[in-house]
Amino acid sequence: MSAMPFRKTLVAVGVFAATASVSAMQPVSPHVAGITRGVVAPEQGETRPDGRFLASGKAAVLYQPHYRAKKAGPETMAREFLAARQGQLGLTTQDMAGLQRSHLREGRRFSVVRFTQTQQGLPVYGSDIAVSVMRDGRVIYVTNDSVADVGAANLAAGKSQAQAVDIARSYLAFGELSQQDAQRMVYVADGRTRVVWRVSAIARSGSVGDWEVLVDAHTGEVLRAEDKGLYADGTATVWRPDPLSSARVAYGTPGHVDVGLGQQLGFTVDPAG
């Protein structure tokens, strides 16, 4: 079976199967090695009972925040926590002032509030903070991918969105694109803060890949390029016919119910996922 790309998110589902063997998901596109640029592996840090911490002391993950906010809406409670723990999270006063809510998922027991840093009105590339908070104000889990040392950016007009897409297409050696998108952002790397176009591109034919390219909005230089696709190469066997048809029973009959995916795979769901 040839390698097949998966876009953005890998989803696992519980199925009735006799055996299955699939290699680990990983980038295997022949195009990857030559054009990947500016991709740096994240610091793993040190794992402790209460979380994972980077060498700077900044908390990357808090398993046990031990904080209760005043009961209010999810975003208000999450912001109270961030203000109280900004030092532990490596956030400056400027960072705090520029935080924008990027997503809110409300549940019956707890909510997950995600924030993105902004600089001069533009989102900061790679920044993401997720706070999981109970309805009573207890903060139960936090992930912190904030970006440090964000400086002032030159917002003067430069390359247009269309020009950035053309630059990315040329860099990737793609012809016609089946999907494309470009967003203006702030990018921090090598001690510099620059305005970039974040271009997402998928080729209509030929080269495979789900590429993300950062194009300097002023010079047109490609600063970063990464294939976000995941690939699998393997074989599998499944029941034929399926267990319900062969037993002539409906789903839900004792002995014919899937167990939860977490029980099958033996993991705990990340509350900030």
PDB file of N, CA and C in Angstrom, residues 67-120:
ATOM      1  N   TYR A  67      -5.447  26.491  41.468  1.00  0.00           N
ATOM      2  CA  TYR A  67      -5.965  27.860  41.451  1.00  0.00           C
ATOM      3  C   TYR A  67      -7.480  27.818  41.268  1.00  0.00           C
ATOM      4  N   ARG A  68      -8.171  28.661  42.015  1.00  0.00           N
ATOM      5  CA  ARG A  68      -9.615  28.804  41.859  1.00  0.00           C
ATOM      6  C   ARG A  68      -9.934  30.275  41.606  1.00  0.00           C
ATOM      7  N   ALA A  69     -10.525  30.556  40.457  1.00  0.00           N
ATOM      8  CA  ALA A  69     -10.917  31.922  40.116  1.00  0.00           C
ATOM      9  C   ALA A  69     -12.298  32.231  40.681  1.00  0.00           C
ATOM     10  N   LYS A  70     -12.604  33.496  40.758  1.00  0.00           N
ATOM     11  CA  LYS A  70     -13.950  33.891  41.160  1.00  0.00           C
ATOM     12  C   LYS A  70     -14.927  33.424  40.084  1.00  0.00           C
ATOM     13  N   LYS A  71     -16.042  32.862  40.510  1.00  0.00           N
ATOM     14  CA  LYS A  71     -16.996  32.290  39.572  1.00  0.00           C
ATOM     15  C   LYS A  71     -17.517  33.368  38.627  1.00  0.00           C
ATOM     16  N   ALA A  72     -17.358  33.101  37.330  1.00  0.00           N
ATOM     17  CA  ALA A  72     -17.773  34.048  36.290  1.00  0.00           C
ATOM     18  C   ALA A  72     -17.838  33.266  34.983  1.00  0.00           C
ATOM     19  N   GLY A  73     -17.801  33.964  33.858  1.00  0.00           N
ATOM     20  CA  GLY A  73     -17.760  33.294  32.565  1.00  0.00           C
ATOM     21  C   GLY A  73     -16.401  32.647  32.364  1.00  0.00           C
ATOM     22  N   PRO A  74     -16.299  31.631  31.495  1.00  0.00           N
ATOM     23  CA  PRO A  74     -15.037  30.911  31.291  1.00  0.00           C
ATOM     24  C   PRO A  74     -13.863  31.817  30.930  1.00  0.00           C
ATOM     25  N   GLU A  75     -14.071  32.759  30.005  1.00  0.00           N
ATOM     26  CA  GLU A  75     -12.960  33.621  29.603  1.00  0.00           C
ATOM     27  C   GLU A  75     -12.516  34.524  30.749  1.00  0.00           C
ATOM     28  N   THR A  76     -13.468  35.056  31.503  1.00  0.00           N
ATOM     29  CA  THR A  76     -13.126  35.923  32.637  1.00  0.00           C
ATOM     30  C   THR A  76     -12.313  35.152  33.667  1.00  0.00           C
ATOM     31  N   MET A  77     -12.714  33.919  33.968  1.00  0.00           N
ATOM     32  CA  MET A  77     -11.984  33.111  34.946  1.00  0.00           C
ATOM     33  C   MET A  77     -10.597  32.739  34.424  1.00  0.00           C
ATOM     34  N   ALA A  78     -10.515  32.418  33.130  1.00  0.00           N
ATOM     35  CA  ALA A  78      -9.217  32.073  32.550  1.00  0.00           C
ATOM     36  C   ALA A  78      -8.271  33.269  32.577  1.00  0.00           C
ATOM     37  N   ARG A  79      -8.796  34.443  32.281  1.00  0.00           N
ATOM     38  CA  ARG A  79      -7.947  35.640  32.298  1.00  0.00           C
ATOM     39  C   ARG A  79      -7.494  35.975  33.729  1.00  0.00           C
ATOM     40  N   GLU A  80      -8.350  35.729  34.707  1.00  0.00           N
ATOM     41  CA  GLU A  80      -7.940  35.952  36.096  1.00  0.00           C
ATOM     42  C   GLU A  80      -6.755  35.057  36.442  1.00  0.00           C
ATOM     43  N   PHE A  81      -6.831  33.790  36.022  1.00  0.00           N
ATOM     44  CA  PHE A  81      -5.723  32.865  36.278  1.00  0.00           C
ATOM     45  C   PHE A  81      -4.445  33.349  35.599  1.00  0.00           C
ATOM     46  N   LEU A  82      -4.532  33.733  34.344  1.00  0.00           N
ATOM     47  CA  LEU A  82      -3.342  34.169  33.605  1.00  0.00           C
ATOM     48  C   LEU A  82      -2.704  35.388  34.248  1.00  0.00           C
ATOM     49  N   ALA A  83      -3.534  36.304  34.724  1.00  0.00           N
ATOM     50  CA  ALA A  83      -3.010  37.495  35.388  1.00  0.00           C
ATOM     51  C   ALA A  83      -2.301  37.122  36.685  1.00  0.00           C
ATOM     52  N   ALA A  84      -2.847  36.153  37.399  1.00  0.00           N
ATOM     53  CA  ALA A  84      -2.263  35.743  38.678  1.00  0.00           C
ATOM     54  C   ALA A  84      -0.968  34.956  38.484  1.00  0.00           C
ATOM     55  N   ARG A  85      -0.857  34.234  37.378  1.00  0.00           N
ATOM     56  CA  ARG A  85       0.300  33.362  37.155  1.00  0.00           C
ATOM     57  C   ARG A  85       1.167  33.789  35.974  1.00  0.00           C
ATOM     58  N   GLN A  86       1.088  35.050  35.564  1.00  0.00           N
ATOM     59  CA  GLN A  86       1.800  35.455  34.360  1.00  0.00           C
ATOM     60  C   GLN A  86       3.307  35.252  34.485  1.00  0.00           C
ATOM     61  N   GLY A  87       3.862  35.422  35.673  1.00  0.00           N
ATOM     62  CA  GLY A  87       5.288  35.192  35.853  1.00  0.00           C
ATOM     63  C   GLY A  87       5.660  33.739  35.624  1.00  0.00           C
ATOM     64  N   GLN A  88       4.880  32.827  36.170  1.00  0.00           N
ATOM     65  CA  GLN A  88       5.131  31.405  36.005  1.00  0.00           C
ATOM     66  C   GLN A  88       5.011  30.985  34.548  1.00  0.00           C
ATOM     67  N   LEU A  89       4.158  31.668  33.811  1.00  0.00           N
ATOM     68  CA  LEU A  89       3.926  31.346  32.403  1.00  0.00           C
ATOM     69  C   LEU A  89       4.840  32.119  31.461  1.00  0.00           C
ATOM     70  N   GLY A  90       5.677  32.979  32.021  1.00  0.00           N
ATOM     71  CA  GLY A  90       6.613  33.730  31.188  1.00  0.00           C
ATOM     72  C   GLY A  90       5.968  34.828  30.382  1.00  0.00           C
ATOM     73  N   LEU A  91       4.853  35.369  30.856  1.00  0.00           N
ATOM     74  CA  LEU A  91       4.126  36.399  30.135  1.00  0.00           C
ATOM     75  C   LEU A  91       4.454  37.780  30.702  1.00  0.00           C
ATOM     76  N   THR A  92       4.750  38.723  29.840  1.00  0.00           N
ATOM     77  CA  THR A  92       5.007  40.094  30.254  1.00  0.00           C
ATOM     78  C   THR A  92       3.699  40.868  30.304  1.00  0.00           C
ATOM     79  N   THR A  93       3.770  42.078  30.851  1.00  0.00           N
ATOM     80  CA  THR A  93       2.583  42.932  30.873  1.00  0.00           C
ATOM     81  C   THR A  93       2.102  43.214  29.452  1.00  0.00           C
ATOM     82  N   GLN A  94       3.044  43.401  28.533  1.00  0.00           N
ATOM     83  CA  GLN A  94       2.684  43.626  27.134  1.00  0.00           C
ATOM     84  C   GLN A  94       2.013  42.403  26.539  1.00  0.00           C
ATOM     85  N   ASP A  95       2.540  41.226  26.874  1.00  0.00           N
ATOM     86  CA  ASP A  95       1.914  39.989  26.385  1.00  0.00           C
ATOM     87  C   ASP A  95       0.473  39.891  26.868  1.00  0.00           C
ATOM     88  N   MET A  96       0.272  40.174  28.148  1.00  0.00           N
ATOM     89  CA  MET A  96      -1.061  40.082  28.733  1.00  0.00           C
ATOM     90  C   MET A  96      -2.029  41.032  28.036  1.00  0.00           C
ATOM     91  N   ALA A  97      -1.572  42.234  27.744  1.00  0.00           N
ATOM     92  CA  ALA A  97      -2.438  43.233  27.115  1.00  0.00           C
ATOM     93  C   ALA A  97      -2.841  42.827  25.704  1.00  0.00           C
ATOM     94  N   GLY A  98      -1.993  42.022  25.046  1.00  0.00           N
ATOM     95  CA  GLY A  98      -2.278  41.635  23.662  1.00  0.00           C
ATOM     96  C   GLY A  98      -2.950  40.295  23.492  1.00  0.00           C
ATOM     97  N   LEU A  99      -3.281  39.603  24.595  1.00  0.00           N
ATOM     98  CA  LEU A  99      -3.915  38.294  24.470  1.00  0.00           C
ATOM     99  C   LEU A  99      -5.333  38.419  23.921  1.00  0.00           C
ATOM    100  N   GLN A 100      -5.625  37.636  22.914  1.00  0.00           N
ATOM    101  CA  GLN A 100      -6.970  37.586  22.351  1.00  0.00           C
ATOM    102  C   GLN A 100      -7.498  36.160  22.419  1.00  0.00           C
ATOM    103  N   ARG A 101      -8.760  36.032  22.780  1.00  0.00           N
ATOM    104  CA  ARG A 101      -9.359  34.707  22.785  1.00  0.00           C
ATOM    105  C   ARG A 101      -9.474  34.213  21.350  1.00  0.00           C
ATOM    106  N   SER A 102      -8.954  33.024  21.111  1.00  0.00           N
ATOM    107  CA  SER A 102      -9.011  32.455  19.765  1.00  0.00           C
ATOM    108  C   SER A 102     -10.067  31.366  19.631  1.00  0.00           C
ATOM    109  N   HIS A 103     -10.419  30.750  20.773  1.00  0.00           N
ATOM    110  CA  HIS A 103     -11.421  29.677  20.716  1.00  0.00           C
ATOM    111  C   HIS A 103     -11.974  29.431  22.112  1.00  0.00           C
ATOM    112  N   LEU A 104     -13.241  29.077  22.169  1.00  0.00           N
ATOM    113  CA  LEU A 104     -13.882  28.722  23.435  1.00  0.00           C
ATOM    114  C   LEU A 104     -14.710  27.466  23.224  1.00  0.00           C
ATOM    115  N   ARG A 105     -14.413  26.437  24.023  1.00  0.00           N
ATOM    116  CA  ARG A 105     -15.208  25.208  23.983  1.00  0.00           C
ATOM    117  C   ARG A 105     -15.833  25.035  25.358  1.00  0.00           C
ATOM    118  N   GLU A 106     -17.140  25.179  25.420  1.00  0.00           N
ATOM    119  CA  GLU A 106     -17.851  25.069  26.688  1.00  0.00           C
ATOM    120  C   GLU A 106     -18.450  23.676  26.837  1.00  0.00           C
ATOM    121  N   GLY A 107     -18.204  23.060  27.990  1.00  0.00           N
ATOM    122  CA  GLY A 107     -18.746  21.747  28.282  1.00  0.00           C
ATOM    123  C   GLY A 107     -19.617  21.779  29.518  1.00  0.00           C
ATOM    124  N   ARG A 108     -20.215  20.663  29.839  1.00  0.00           N
ATOM    125  CA  ARG A 108     -21.089  20.603  31.008  1.00  0.00           C
ATOM    126  C   ARG A 108     -20.313  20.754  32.306  1.00  0.00           C
ATOM    127  N   ARG A 109     -19.092  20.217  32.367  1.00  0.00           N
ATOM    128  CA  ARG A 109     -18.310  20.256  33.596  1.00  0.00           C
ATOM    129  C   ARG A 109     -17.207  21.315  33.564  1.00  0.00           C
ATOM    130  N   PHE A 110     -16.570  21.470  32.422  1.00  0.00           N
ATOM    131  CA  PHE A 110     -15.496  22.461  32.326  1.00  0.00           C
ATOM    132  C   PHE A 110     -15.444  23.025  30.908  1.00  0.00           C
ATOM    133  N   SER A 111     -14.753  24.140  30.780  1.00  0.00           N
ATOM    134  CA  SER A 111     -14.584  24.798  29.488  1.00  0.00           C
ATOM    135  C   SER A 111     -13.097  24.938  29.191  1.00  0.00           C
ATOM    136  N   VAL A 112     -12.759  24.999  27.916  1.00  0.00           N
ATOM    137  CA  VAL A 112     -11.388  25.231  27.487  1.00  0.00           C
ATOM    138  C   VAL A 112     -11.354  26.558  26.730  1.00  0.00           C
ATOM    139  N   VAL A 113     -10.555  27.477  27.240  1.00  0.00           N
ATOM    140  CA  VAL A 113     -10.426  28.796  26.639  1.00  0.00           C
ATOM    141  C   VAL A 113      -9.023  28.916  26.048  1.00  0.00           C
ATOM    142  N   ARG A 114      -8.943  29.216  24.771  1.00  0.00           N
ATOM    143  CA  ARG A 114      -7.645  29.338  24.102  1.00  0.00           C
ATOM    144  C   ARG A 114      -7.384  30.802  23.772  1.00  0.00           C
ATOM    145  N   PHE A 115      -6.119  31.190  23.936  1.00  0.00           N
ATOM    146  CA  PHE A 115      -5.694  32.562  23.670  1.00  0.00           C
ATOM    147  C   PHE A 115      -4.519  32.569  22.703  1.00  0.00           C
ATOM    148  N   THR A 116      -4.460  33.635  21.918  1.00  0.00           N
ATOM    149  CA  THR A 116      -3.337  33.882  21.014  1.00  0.00           C
ATOM    150  C   THR A 116      -2.720  35.228  21.364  1.00  0.00           C
ATOM    151  N   GLN A 117      -1.402  35.315  21.333  1.00  0.00           N
ATOM    152  CA  GLN A 117      -0.749  36.603  21.519  1.00  0.00           C
ATOM    153  C   GLN A 117      -0.919  37.438  20.255  1.00  0.00           C
ATOM    154  N   THR A 118      -0.974  38.739  20.429  1.00  0.00           N
ATOM    155  CA  THR A 118      -1.001  39.646  19.283  1.00  0.00           C
ATOM    156  C   THR A 118       0.043  40.728  19.492  1.00  0.00           C
ATOM    157  N   GLN A 119       0.514  41.260  18.381  1.00  0.00           N
ATOM    158  CA  GLN A 119       1.450  42.382  18.406  1.00  0.00           C
ATOM    159  C   GLN A 119       1.007  43.375  17.352  1.00  0.00           C
ATOM    160  N   GLN A 120       0.679  44.571  17.790  1.00  0.00           N
ATOM    161  CA  GLN A 120       0.217  45.621  16.887  1.00  0.00           C
ATOM    162  C   GLN A 120      -0.975  45.154  16.046  1.00  0.00           C
TER     163      GLN A 120
END
